[in-house]
PDB file of C-alpha atoms and ligand atoms in Angstrom:
ATOM      1  CA  GLU A 117       0.030  -0.019  -0.046  1.00 94.00           C
ATOM      2  CA  ILE A 118       1.486   3.211  -1.123  1.00 94.00           C
ATOM      3  CA  ILE A 119       0.781   6.601   0.392  1.00 96.00           C
ATOM      4  CA  SER A 120       2.254   9.541  -1.519  1.00 97.00           C
ATOM      5  CA  MET A 121       1.616  13.151  -2.710  1.00 96.00           C
ATOM      6  CA  PRO A 122      -1.478  13.902  -4.729  1.00 96.00           C
ATOM      7  CA  LEU A 123      -1.905  16.730  -7.218  1.00 97.00           C
ATOM      8  CA  PRO A 124      -0.599  19.473  -7.504  1.00 96.00           C
ATOM      9  CA  SER A 125       2.432  17.235  -7.322  1.00 97.00           C
ATOM     10  CA  SER A 126       2.691  14.736 -10.058  1.00 97.00           C
ATOM     11  CA  GLY A 127       5.018  12.671  -7.935  1.00 97.00           C
ATOM     12  CA  GLY A 128       2.417  10.271  -6.304  1.00 97.00           C
ATOM     13  CA  ILE A 129       0.690   9.626  -9.649  1.00 98.00           C
ATOM     14  CA  LEU A 130       3.954   9.026 -11.419  1.00 98.00           C
ATOM     15  CA  LEU A 131       5.109   6.656  -8.737  1.00 98.00           C
ATOM     16  CA  ALA A 132       1.937   4.684  -8.812  1.00 98.00           C
ATOM     17  CA  GLN A 133       1.990   4.524 -12.643  1.00 98.00           C
ATOM     18  CA  MET A 134       5.642   3.389 -12.800  1.00 98.00           C
ATOM     19  CA  LEU A 135       5.291   0.797 -10.157  1.00 97.00           C
ATOM     20  CA  LYS A 136       2.162  -0.663 -11.810  1.00 97.00           C
ATOM     21  CA  MET A 137       3.546  -0.667 -15.246  1.00 97.00           C
ATOM     22  CA  SER A 138       6.734  -2.414 -14.145  1.00 96.00           C
ATOM     23  CA  SER A 139       4.719  -5.023 -12.284  1.00 96.00           C
ATOM     24  CA  PHE A 140       3.154  -6.049 -15.649  1.00 97.00           C
ATOM     25  CA  GLU A 141       6.586  -7.447 -16.597  1.00 96.00           C
ATOM     26  CA  ASN A 142       7.188  -9.151 -13.257  1.00 93.00           C
ATOM     27  CA  LEU A 143      10.189  -7.034 -12.490  1.00 94.00           C
ATOM     28  CA  GLN A 144      11.485  -9.332  -9.742  1.00 93.00           C
ATOM     29  CA  LYS A 145      12.500 -11.835 -12.366  1.00 95.00           C
ATOM     30  CA  TYR A 146      15.422  -9.543 -13.379  1.00 96.00           C
ATOM     31  CA  GLN A 147      18.449  -8.351 -11.651  1.00 95.00           C
ATOM     32  CA  GLN A 148      18.735  -4.747 -10.486  1.00 95.00           C
ATOM     33  CA  ASN A 149      20.298  -2.553 -13.212  1.00 95.00           C
ATOM     34  CA  SER A 150      20.323  -5.386 -15.748  1.00 96.00           C
ATOM     35  CA  THR A 151      19.297  -4.406 -19.388  1.00 96.00           C
ATOM     36  CA  GLN A 152      15.855  -5.862 -19.039  1.00 96.00           C
ATOM     37  CA  ALA A 153      15.102  -4.302 -15.624  1.00 97.00           C
ATOM     38  CA  VAL A 154      16.290  -0.877 -16.734  1.00 97.00           C
ATOM     39  CA  GLN A 155      14.421  -1.177 -20.005  1.00 98.00           C
ATOM     40  CA  ILE A 156      11.124  -1.944 -18.216  1.00 98.00           C
ATOM     41  CA  MET A 157      11.659   0.916 -15.735  1.00 98.00           C
ATOM     42  CA  VAL A 158      12.755   3.422 -18.331  1.00 98.00           C
ATOM     43  CA  GLU A 159       9.761   2.650 -20.466  1.00 98.00           C
ATOM     44  CA  ALA A 160       7.513   2.992 -17.438  1.00 98.00           C
ATOM     45  CA  GLU A 161       9.193   6.388 -16.710  1.00 98.00           C
ATOM     46  CA  ARG A 162       8.746   7.448 -20.274  1.00 97.00           C
ATOM     47  CA  ARG A 163       5.032   6.752 -20.365  1.00 97.00           C
ATOM     48  CA  ALA A 164       4.315   8.291 -16.968  1.00 97.00           C
ATOM     49  CA  PHE A 165       6.182  11.573 -17.749  1.00 97.00           C
ATOM     50  CA  ALA A 166       4.252  11.858 -21.069  1.00 95.00           C
ATOM     51  CA  ASP A 167       1.104  11.699 -18.981  1.00 95.00           C
ATOM     52  CA  ARG A 168       2.594  14.311 -16.645  1.00 96.00           C
ATOM     53  CA  ALA A 169       2.867  16.765 -19.625  1.00 92.00           C
ATOM     54  CA  GLU A 170      -0.577  16.063 -20.888  1.00 91.00           C
ATOM     55  CA  TYR A 171      -2.835  15.597 -17.916  1.00 93.00           C
ATOM     56  CA  MET A 172      -1.400  16.908 -14.680  1.00 96.00           C
ATOM     57  CA  GLY A 173      -1.880  20.312 -13.026  1.00 96.00           C
ATOM     58  CA  ASP A 174      -3.682  21.907 -10.115  1.00 97.00           C
ATOM     59  CA  PRO A 175      -6.911  19.919  -9.615  1.00 96.00           C
ATOM     60  CA  GLY A 176      -8.718  23.069  -8.737  1.00 96.00           C
ATOM     61  CA  PHE A 177      -8.345  24.065 -12.365  1.00 95.00           C
ATOM     62  CA  ILE A 178      -8.328  20.978 -14.377  1.00 94.00           C
ATOM     63  CA  ASN A 179     -10.270  17.764 -14.593  1.00 93.00           C
ATOM     64  CA  ASP A 180      -8.464  15.462 -12.073  1.00 96.00           C
ATOM     65  CA  LYS A 181      -7.911  12.179 -13.755  1.00 95.00           C
ATOM     66  CA  THR A 182      -5.868  10.582 -11.014  1.00 97.00           C
ATOM     67  CA  SER A 183      -7.944   7.491 -10.479  1.00 96.00           C
ATOM     68  CA  TYR A 184      -8.050   6.871 -14.246  1.00 96.00           C
ATOM     69  CA  LEU A 185      -4.375   7.480 -14.824  1.00 97.00           C
ATOM     70  CA  ILE A 186      -3.373   4.845 -12.104  1.00 97.00           C
ATOM     71  CA  SER A 187      -6.064   2.379 -12.991  1.00 97.00           C
ATOM     72  CA  ASP A 188      -5.039  -1.156 -14.285  1.00 97.00           C
ATOM     73  CA  GLU A 189      -7.260  -0.765 -17.278  1.00 96.00           C
ATOM     74  CA  TYR A 190      -5.564   2.479 -18.432  1.00 96.00           C
ATOM     75  CA  LEU A 191      -2.040   1.343 -17.650  1.00 97.00           C
ATOM     76  CA  LYS A 192      -2.363  -2.079 -19.269  1.00 97.00           C
ATOM     77  CA  ASN A 193      -3.388  -0.357 -22.397  1.00 96.00           C
ATOM     78  CA  ARG A 194      -0.517   2.123 -22.051  1.00 96.00           C
ATOM     79  CA  TRP A 195       1.866  -0.785 -21.653  1.00 97.00           C
ATOM     80  CA  LYS A 196       0.847  -2.543 -24.917  1.00 96.00           C
ATOM     81  CA  SER A 197       3.494  -0.714 -26.919  1.00 96.00           C
ATOM     82  CA  PHE A 198       6.255  -1.900 -24.654  1.00 97.00           C
ATOM     83  CA  SER A 199       8.758  -4.307 -26.343  1.00 96.00           C
ATOM     84  CA  PHE A 200      11.992  -5.816 -25.138  1.00 96.00           C
ATOM     85  CA  SER A 201      13.428  -5.677 -28.726  1.00 95.00           C
ATOM     86  CA  ASN A 202      13.712  -1.875 -28.979  1.00 94.00           C
ATOM     87  CA  ALA A 203      13.180   1.460 -27.253  1.00 96.00           C
ATOM     88  CA  THR A 204       9.829   2.978 -27.705  1.00 95.00           C
ATOM     89  CA  PRO A 205      10.232   6.445 -29.301  1.00 93.00           C
ATOM     90  CA  SER A 206       8.927   9.155 -27.058  1.00 92.00           C
ATOM     91  CA  SER A 207       6.816  10.363 -30.091  1.00 88.00           C
ATOM     92  CA  LYS A 208       4.831   7.153 -29.821  1.00 91.00           C
ATOM     93  CA  VAL A 209       3.706   7.710 -26.202  1.00 91.00           C
ATOM     94  CA  GLY A 210       2.856  11.356 -26.099  1.00 87.00           C
ATOM     95  CA  GLU A 211       2.771  14.467 -28.138  1.00 78.00           C
ATOM     96  CA  ILE A 212       6.375  15.742 -28.739  1.00 65.00           C
ATOM     97  CA  ILE A 213       7.100  19.244 -27.484  1.00 61.00           C
ATOM     98  CA  LEU A 214      10.611  20.601 -26.688  1.00 51.00           C
ATOM     99  CA  GLN A 215      14.149  20.343 -24.803  1.00 45.00           C
ATOM    100  CA  PRO A 216      15.571  20.558 -21.238  1.00 44.00           C
ATOM    101  CA  LYS A 217      18.080  22.336 -18.814  1.00 42.00           C
ATOM    102  CA  GLU A 218      18.703  21.758 -15.078  1.00 38.00           C
ATOM    103  CA  SER A 219      19.679  23.126 -11.639  1.00 43.00           C
ATOM    104  CA  THR A 220      18.312  22.393  -8.095  1.00 56.00           C
ATOM    105  CA  GLU A 221      17.218  23.268  -4.477  1.00 71.00           C
ATOM    106  CA  THR A 222      14.872  20.995  -2.556  1.00 88.00           C
ATOM    107  CA  THR A 223      15.022  19.230   0.846  1.00 89.00           C
ATOM    108  CA  HIS A 224      13.533  15.914   1.964  1.00 93.00           C
ATOM    109  CA  ILE A 225      13.167  14.480   5.495  1.00 93.00           C
ATOM    110  CA  SER A 226      12.027  10.954   6.366  1.00 96.00           C
ATOM    111  CA  VAL A 227      11.037  10.651   9.970  1.00 96.00           C
ATOM    112  CA  ILE A 228       9.718   7.727  12.145  1.00 96.00           C
ATOM    113  CA  ASP A 229       9.208   7.880  15.996  1.00 94.00           C
ATOM    114  CA  LYS A 230       9.334   5.155  18.578  1.00 89.00           C
ATOM    115  CA  ASP A 231       5.659   4.446  18.348  1.00 90.00           C
ATOM    116  CA  GLY A 232       6.008   3.795  14.495  1.00 90.00           C
ATOM    117  CA  ASN A 233       4.386   7.130  13.471  1.00 95.00           C
ATOM    118  CA  ALA A 234       5.907   8.175  10.132  1.00 96.00           C
ATOM    119  CA  ALA A 235       6.246  11.343   8.150  1.00 97.00           C
ATOM    120  CA  ALA A 236       7.731  12.004   4.700  1.00 97.00           C
ATOM    121  CA  VAL A 237       8.322  15.711   4.100  1.00 96.00           C
ATOM    122  CA  THR A 238       9.674  17.395   0.920  1.00 96.00           C
ATOM    123  CA  THR A 239       9.903  21.111   0.665  1.00 94.00           C
ATOM    124  CA  THR A 240      11.209  23.071  -2.267  1.00 95.00           C
ATOM    125  CA  LEU A 241      12.761  26.541  -3.207  1.00 94.00           C
ATOM    126  CA  ASN A 242      12.870  25.180  -6.763  1.00 94.00           C
ATOM    127  CA  GLY A 243      16.043  26.629  -8.283  1.00 91.00           C
ATOM    128  CA  LEU A 244      19.352  27.330  -6.507  1.00 88.00           C
ATOM    129  CA  TYR A 245      18.447  29.784  -3.667  1.00 89.00           C
ATOM    130  CA  GLY A 246      15.056  30.033  -5.141  1.00 92.00           C
ATOM    131  CA  SER A 247      14.285  33.548  -6.239  1.00 93.00           C
ATOM    132  CA  LYS A 248      17.543  34.585  -4.553  1.00 91.00           C
ATOM    133  CA  VAL A 249      15.497  37.063  -2.242  1.00 94.00           C
ATOM    134  CA  VAL A 250      15.646  36.721   1.553  1.00 93.00           C
ATOM    135  CA  VAL A 251      12.750  37.913   3.572  1.00 94.00           C
ATOM    136  CA  SER A 252      14.221  40.700   5.673  1.00 93.00           C
ATOM    137  CA  GLY A 253      14.287  39.846   9.409  1.00 94.00           C
ATOM    138  CA  ALA A 254      12.701  36.353   8.750  1.00 92.00           C
ATOM    139  CA  GLY A 255      15.793  34.675   7.514  1.00 87.00           C
ATOM    140  CA  PHE A 256      14.247  32.493   4.655  1.00 88.00           C
ATOM    141  CA  PHE A 257      14.431  32.622   0.849  1.00 90.00           C
ATOM    142  CA  LEU A 258      11.503  33.187  -1.414  1.00 94.00           C
ATOM    143  CA  ASN A 259      11.115  30.378  -3.924  1.00 95.00           C
ATOM    144  CA  ASN A 260      10.994  30.640  -7.756  1.00 95.00           C
ATOM    145  CA  GLU A 261       8.169  28.161  -8.025  1.00 96.00           C
ATOM    146  CA  MET A 262       6.560  29.889 -11.022  1.00 96.00           C
ATOM    147  CA  ASP A 263       9.201  27.847 -13.040  1.00 96.00           C
ATOM    148  CA  ASP A 264       7.182  24.756 -12.118  1.00 96.00           C
ATOM    149  CA  PHE A 265       4.295  26.082 -14.342  1.00 97.00           C
ATOM    150  CA  SER A 266       4.427  25.393 -17.958  1.00 95.00           C
ATOM    151  CA  ILE A 267       4.932  28.896 -19.369  1.00 91.00           C
ATOM    152  CA  LYS A 268       3.689  27.892 -22.843  1.00 87.00           C
ATOM    153  CA  PRO A 269       3.170  24.540 -24.534  1.00 85.00           C
ATOM    154  CA  GLY A 270       6.403  22.933 -25.483  1.00 84.00           C
ATOM    155  CA  VAL A 271       8.708  25.330 -23.505  1.00 90.00           C
ATOM    156  CA  PRO A 272      10.593  23.272 -20.815  1.00 93.00           C
ATOM    157  CA  ASN A 273      11.127  24.531 -17.308  1.00 94.00           C
ATOM    158  CA  MET A 274      14.615  24.323 -15.629  1.00 93.00           C
ATOM    159  CA  PHE A 275      14.124  20.602 -15.134  1.00 93.00           C
ATOM    160  CA  GLY A 276      13.283  19.964 -18.753  1.00 93.00           C
ATOM    161  CA  ALA A 277       9.654  19.261 -17.948  1.00 95.00           C
ATOM    162  CA  VAL A 278       7.251  20.192 -20.657  1.00 93.00           C
ATOM    163  CA  GLY A 279       3.500  20.653 -20.241  1.00 93.00           C
ATOM    164  CA  GLY A 280       0.491  22.213 -21.845  1.00 90.00           C
ATOM    165  CA  LYS A 281      -2.929  23.493 -20.805  1.00 92.00           C
ATOM    166  CA  ALA A 282      -3.187  21.359 -17.628  1.00 94.00           C
ATOM    167  CA  ASN A 283      -0.261  23.228 -16.063  1.00 95.00           C
ATOM    168  CA  GLU A 284      -0.602  26.703 -17.723  1.00 95.00           C
ATOM    169  CA  ILE A 285      -0.406  29.709 -15.542  1.00 95.00           C
ATOM    170  CA  GLN A 286      -3.712  31.035 -14.154  1.00 95.00           C
ATOM    171  CA  PRO A 287      -4.550  33.282 -11.165  1.00 96.00           C
ATOM    172  CA  ARG A 288      -4.734  31.324  -7.866  1.00 96.00           C
ATOM    173  CA  LYS A 289      -3.576  28.172  -9.482  1.00 97.00           C
ATOM    174  CA  ARG A 290      -0.870  25.971  -7.908  1.00 96.00           C
ATOM    175  CA  MET A 291       2.039  24.819 -10.081  1.00 97.00           C
ATOM    176  CA  LEU A 292       2.729  21.196 -10.802  1.00 96.00           C
ATOM    177  CA  SER A 293       5.416  19.627  -8.767  1.00 97.00           C
ATOM    178  CA  SER A 294       7.423  16.391  -8.917  1.00 97.00           C
ATOM    179  CA  MET A 295       7.819  16.060  -5.159  1.00 97.00           C
ATOM    180  CA  THR A 296       7.185  12.510  -4.043  1.00 97.00           C
ATOM    181  CA  PRO A 297       7.207  12.177  -0.223  1.00 97.00           C
ATOM    182  CA  THR A 298       6.183   8.544   0.250  1.00 98.00           C
ATOM    183  CA  ILE A 299       5.223   6.094   2.889  1.00 98.00           C
ATOM    184  CA  VAL A 300       4.924   2.471   2.008  1.00 97.00           C
ATOM    185  CA  MET A 301       2.655   0.558   4.351  1.00 96.00           C
ATOM    186  CA  ARG A 302       2.874  -3.255   5.026  1.00 95.00           C
ATOM    187  CA  LYS A 303      -0.006  -4.844   6.961  1.00 93.00           C
ATOM    188  CA  GLY A 304      -1.294  -1.466   7.893  1.00 94.00           C
ATOM    189  CA  LYS A 305       2.051  -0.219   9.374  1.00 94.00           C
ATOM    190  CA  PRO A 306       4.614   1.990   7.939  1.00 96.00           C
ATOM    191  CA  PHE A 307       7.363  -0.122   6.319  1.00 95.00           C
ATOM    192  CA  MET A 308       9.280   2.480   4.321  1.00 98.00           C
ATOM    193  CA  VAL A 309       9.476   6.260   4.533  1.00 98.00           C
ATOM    194  CA  VAL A 310      11.265   7.741   1.485  1.00 98.00           C
ATOM    195  CA  GLY A 311      11.745  10.798  -0.646  1.00 98.00           C
ATOM    196  CA  THR A 312      14.346  13.087  -2.292  1.00 97.00           C
ATOM    197  CA  PRO A 313      15.184  16.335  -3.879  1.00 96.00           C
ATOM    198  CA  GLY A 314      15.981  16.398  -7.650  1.00 95.00           C
ATOM    199  CA  GLY A 315      13.265  18.110  -9.646  1.00 95.00           C
ATOM    200  CA  THR A 316      11.871  15.713 -12.263  1.00 96.00           C
ATOM    201  CA  THR A 317      14.333  13.018 -11.157  1.00 97.00           C
ATOM    202  CA  ILE A 318      12.384  12.839  -7.776  1.00 97.00           C
ATOM    203  CA  PRO A 319       9.593  10.442  -8.771  1.00 98.00           C
ATOM    204  CA  THR A 320      12.083   8.195 -10.730  1.00 98.00           C
ATOM    205  CA  SER A 321      14.562   8.078  -7.846  1.00 98.00           C
ATOM    206  CA  VAL A 322      11.787   7.189  -5.362  1.00 98.00           C
ATOM    207  CA  PHE A 323      10.441   4.581  -7.850  1.00 98.00           C
ATOM    208  CA  GLN A 324      13.824   2.943  -8.125  1.00 98.00           C
ATOM    209  CA  SER A 325      14.476   3.100  -4.334  1.00 98.00           C
ATOM    210  CA  VAL A 326      11.075   1.348  -3.677  1.00 98.00           C
ATOM    211  CA  VAL A 327      11.686  -1.410  -6.242  1.00 97.00           C
ATOM    212  CA  ASN A 328      15.167  -1.925  -5.087  1.00 98.00           C
ATOM    213  CA  VAL A 329      13.830  -2.987  -1.665  1.00 97.00           C
ATOM    214  CA  ILE A 330      10.573  -4.696  -2.791  1.00 96.00           C
ATOM    215  CA  ASP A 331      11.576  -6.359  -6.091  1.00 96.00           C
ATOM    216  CA  PHE A 332      15.376  -6.608  -5.873  1.00 97.00           C
ATOM    217  CA  LYS A 333      15.433  -7.416  -2.088  1.00 96.00           C
ATOM    218  CA  MET A 334      18.035  -4.877  -1.246  1.00 97.00           C
ATOM    219  CA  ASN A 335      18.702  -3.482   2.187  1.00 97.00           C
ATOM    220  CA  ALA A 336      18.053   0.282   2.582  1.00 97.00           C
ATOM    221  CA  ASN A 337      21.754   1.270   2.124  1.00 97.00           C
ATOM    222  CA  LEU A 338      22.056  -0.497  -1.208  1.00 97.00           C
ATOM    223  CA  ALA A 339      18.623   0.616  -2.334  1.00 98.00           C
ATOM    224  CA  VAL A 340      19.502   4.256  -1.899  1.00 98.00           C
ATOM    225  CA  ASN A 341      23.165   4.140  -2.868  1.00 97.00           C
ATOM    226  CA  SER A 342      23.368   1.863  -5.901  1.00 97.00           C
ATOM    227  CA  PRO A 343      23.484   3.681  -9.294  1.00 98.00           C
ATOM    228  CA  LYS A 344      20.379   5.080 -10.686  1.00 98.00           C
ATOM    229  CA  PHE A 345      19.040   6.230 -14.046  1.00 97.00           C
ATOM    230  CA  HIS A 346      16.368   8.668 -15.150  1.00 98.00           C
ATOM    231  CA  HIS A 347      14.010   9.136 -18.053  1.00 97.00           C
ATOM    232  CA  GLN A 348      11.258  11.716 -18.309  1.00 97.00           C
ATOM    233  CA  TRP A 349       9.757  11.177 -21.833  1.00 95.00           C
ATOM    234  CA  LEU A 350      11.456  14.362 -23.208  1.00 93.00           C
ATOM    235  CA  PRO A 351      14.280  14.539 -23.845  1.00 93.00           C
ATOM    236  CA  GLU A 352      14.294  11.192 -25.561  1.00 94.00           C
ATOM    237  CA  SER A 353      17.644  10.144 -23.821  1.00 96.00           C
ATOM    238  CA  VAL A 354      18.184   8.166 -20.502  1.00 97.00           C
ATOM    239  CA  ALA A 355      20.416   9.770 -17.863  1.00 98.00           C
ATOM    240  CA  PHE A 356      22.692   7.178 -16.135  1.00 98.00           C
ATOM    241  CA  GLU A 357      24.780   8.015 -13.083  1.00 98.00           C
ATOM    242  CA  LYS A 358      28.460   7.937 -13.875  1.00 94.00           C
ATOM    243  CA  ASN A 359      29.045   4.721 -12.006  1.00 96.00           C
ATOM    244  CA  PHE A 360      26.182   2.872 -13.725  1.00 97.00           C
ATOM    245  CA  PRO A 361      27.239  -0.465 -15.223  1.00 96.00           C
ATOM    246  CA  GLU A 362      28.583   0.283 -18.742  1.00 96.00           C
ATOM    247  CA  TYR A 363      27.569  -3.225 -19.976  1.00 96.00           C
ATOM    248  CA  THR A 364      23.861  -2.456 -19.424  1.00 97.00           C
ATOM    249  CA  ILE A 365      24.167   0.940 -21.017  1.00 97.00           C
ATOM    250  CA  LYS A 366      25.906  -0.516 -24.155  1.00 97.00           C
ATOM    251  CA  ASN A 367      23.140  -3.233 -24.386  1.00 97.00           C
ATOM    252  CA  LEU A 368      20.487  -0.471 -24.167  1.00 97.00           C
ATOM    253  CA  GLU A 369      22.135   1.663 -26.833  1.00 97.00           C
ATOM    254  CA  ASN A 370      22.160  -1.323 -29.159  1.00 97.00           C
ATOM    255  CA  LEU A 371      18.303  -1.475 -28.633  1.00 96.00           C
ATOM    256  CA  GLY A 372      18.034   2.257 -29.673  1.00 96.00           C
ATOM    257  CA  TYR A 373      18.209   3.913 -26.261  1.00 97.00           C
ATOM    258  CA  LYS A 374      20.154   7.273 -26.262  1.00 97.00           C
ATOM    259  CA  SER A 375      22.137   7.835 -23.165  1.00 97.00           C
ATOM    260  CA  GLU A 376      23.728  10.608 -21.138  1.00 97.00           C
ATOM    261  CA  ARG A 377      25.994  10.438 -17.968  1.00 97.00           C
ATOM    262  CA  TRP A 378      25.044  12.535 -15.030  1.00 96.00           C
ATOM    263  CA  GLU A 379      27.135  13.200 -11.953  1.00 94.00           C
ATOM    264  CA  GLN A 380      24.361  12.103  -9.601  1.00 95.00           C
ATOM    265  CA  LEU A 381      20.610  11.514  -9.341  1.00 96.00           C
ATOM    266  CA  GLY A 382      18.706  12.563  -6.282  1.00 95.00           C
ATOM    267  CA  ARG A 383      19.660  12.424  -2.598  1.00 95.00           C
ATOM    268  CA  THR A 384      17.258   9.917  -1.294  1.00 97.00           C
ATOM    269  CA  GLU A 385      16.492   9.593   2.473  1.00 97.00           C
ATOM    270  CA  MET A 386      15.106   6.212   3.395  1.00 98.00           C
ATOM    271  CA  ILE A 387      13.908   4.582   6.593  1.00 98.00           C
ATOM    272  CA  LEU A 388      12.912   0.929   6.563  1.00 97.00           C
ATOM    273  CA  VAL A 389      11.191  -0.941   9.408  1.00 96.00           C
ATOM    274  CA  ASP A 390      12.055  -4.678   9.127  1.00 93.00           C
ATOM    275  CA  GLU A 391       9.897  -7.545  10.276  1.00 91.00           C
ATOM    276  CA  ASN A 392      11.371  -7.381  13.849  1.00 92.00           C
ATOM    277  CA  GLY A 393      10.525  -3.742  14.061  1.00 91.00           C
ATOM    278  CA  THR A 394      14.220  -2.687  13.779  1.00 93.00           C
ATOM    279  CA  ILE A 395      14.584   0.671  12.170  1.00 94.00           C
ATOM    280  CA  HIS A 396      17.186   1.017   9.301  1.00 96.00           C
ATOM    281  CA  ALA A 397      17.734   4.710   8.398  1.00 97.00           C
ATOM    282  CA  VAL A 398      19.964   5.684   5.391  1.00 97.00           C
ATOM    283  CA  ALA A 399      21.026   9.086   4.259  1.00 96.00           C
ATOM    284  CA  ASP A 400      22.144   9.245   0.685  1.00 96.00           C
ATOM    285  CA  GLY A 401      25.985   9.119   0.153  1.00 94.00           C
ATOM    286  CA  ARG A 402      25.613  11.369  -2.829  1.00 93.00           C
ATOM    287  CA  GLY A 403      25.264  14.561  -0.632  1.00 86.00           C
ATOM    288  CA  ASP A 404      26.150  15.793   2.860  1.00 86.00           C
ATOM    289  CA  ASP A 405      22.931  14.239   4.179  1.00 90.00           C
ATOM    290  CA  SER A 406      22.808  12.590   7.544  1.00 92.00           C
ATOM    291  CA  VAL A 407      20.839  10.252   9.900  1.00 95.00           C
ATOM    292  CA  ALA A 408      19.861  11.300  13.444  1.00 93.00           C
ATOM    293  CA  VAL A 409      18.584   9.227  16.328  1.00 89.00           C
ATOM    294  CA  GLU A 410      16.835  11.135  19.059  1.00 81.00           C
TER     295      GLU A 410
HETATM  296  O1  DON B 548       8.316  20.870  -6.971  1.00 76.29           O
HETATM  297  C1  DON B 548       9.190  20.491  -7.805  1.00 76.29           C
HETATM  298  O2  DON B 548       9.003  19.536  -8.533  1.00 76.29           O
HETATM  299  C2  DON B 548      10.436  21.264  -7.919  1.00 76.29           C
HETATM  300  N1  DON B 548      10.218  22.613  -7.383  1.00 76.29           N
HETATM  301  C3  DON B 548      11.538  20.505  -7.239  1.00 76.29           C
HETATM  302  C4  DON B 548      12.825  21.202  -7.388  1.00 76.29           C
HETATM  303  C5  DON B 548      14.008  20.432  -6.906  1.00 76.29           C
HETATM  304  O3  DON B 548      13.795  19.316  -6.434  1.00 76.29           O
HETATM  305  C6  DON B 548      15.302  21.006  -6.929  1.00 76.29           C
HETATM  306  N2  DON B 548      16.278  20.371  -5.994  1.00 76.29           N
HETATM  307  N3  DON B 548      16.958  19.611  -5.950  1.00 76.29           N
END
């Protein structure tokens, strides 16, 4: 059972879509970061992000299609174009618009207390130092969240996210986010608390961290710190962390996947509660993140 962020963040919907689409291929059969596992997950990411561009925005302003977008019926149909024999062109899963750019400033905290209460909190300034304006006497920055709106169809924001009508700027409307603060429940109790900064790489980092634990049976440390990849429909290419297995990347390139190397993806903070109730908290080694026990 997954509890995550609803609109106006796209994160929870993307996570649900990606988890469900990858379950259609029985992801557990494959090894983590193998060609087939990455292929399944990239294709799930591609389709989810194409939907983000088309359908997601402030539900106070658009027709909220969340339950349809995460339904088995819709996603099974969406998955029909998946094939192990080659990459699905992004043009086949959504209406092509434009190109990206990136820079970052978001914070995530995962918390669990001695009674098992859990909180996953993500907060964002958006760009580096937000709008770069500090509120005098209050000591905090103002954000530059207007960038999370789609300024016009096809023009990407600083994370390369494109969108159309659903996320256009309107008075009193909230911009579409990618934040994915998430609690995974097992038998009615919090089992995992997870989230990360990283703009559009947030839902894909959370997705991979969740499947690393559930499908690939990793402990929290490996799930967070093993190399990740990211795909967001547009651009067409897949971003791989610099220490990602070259063998898998080459195989995927042979199937028609374009690739880029990125320094790092996300800074995921995860807490896992094992069957004995022992808490395993992990701060991502990619940043200066830390774990605290009170
Ligand atoms: O809400 C969003 O999706 C963006 N404002 C997040 C930006 C972000 O994560 C940048 N930090 N790393």
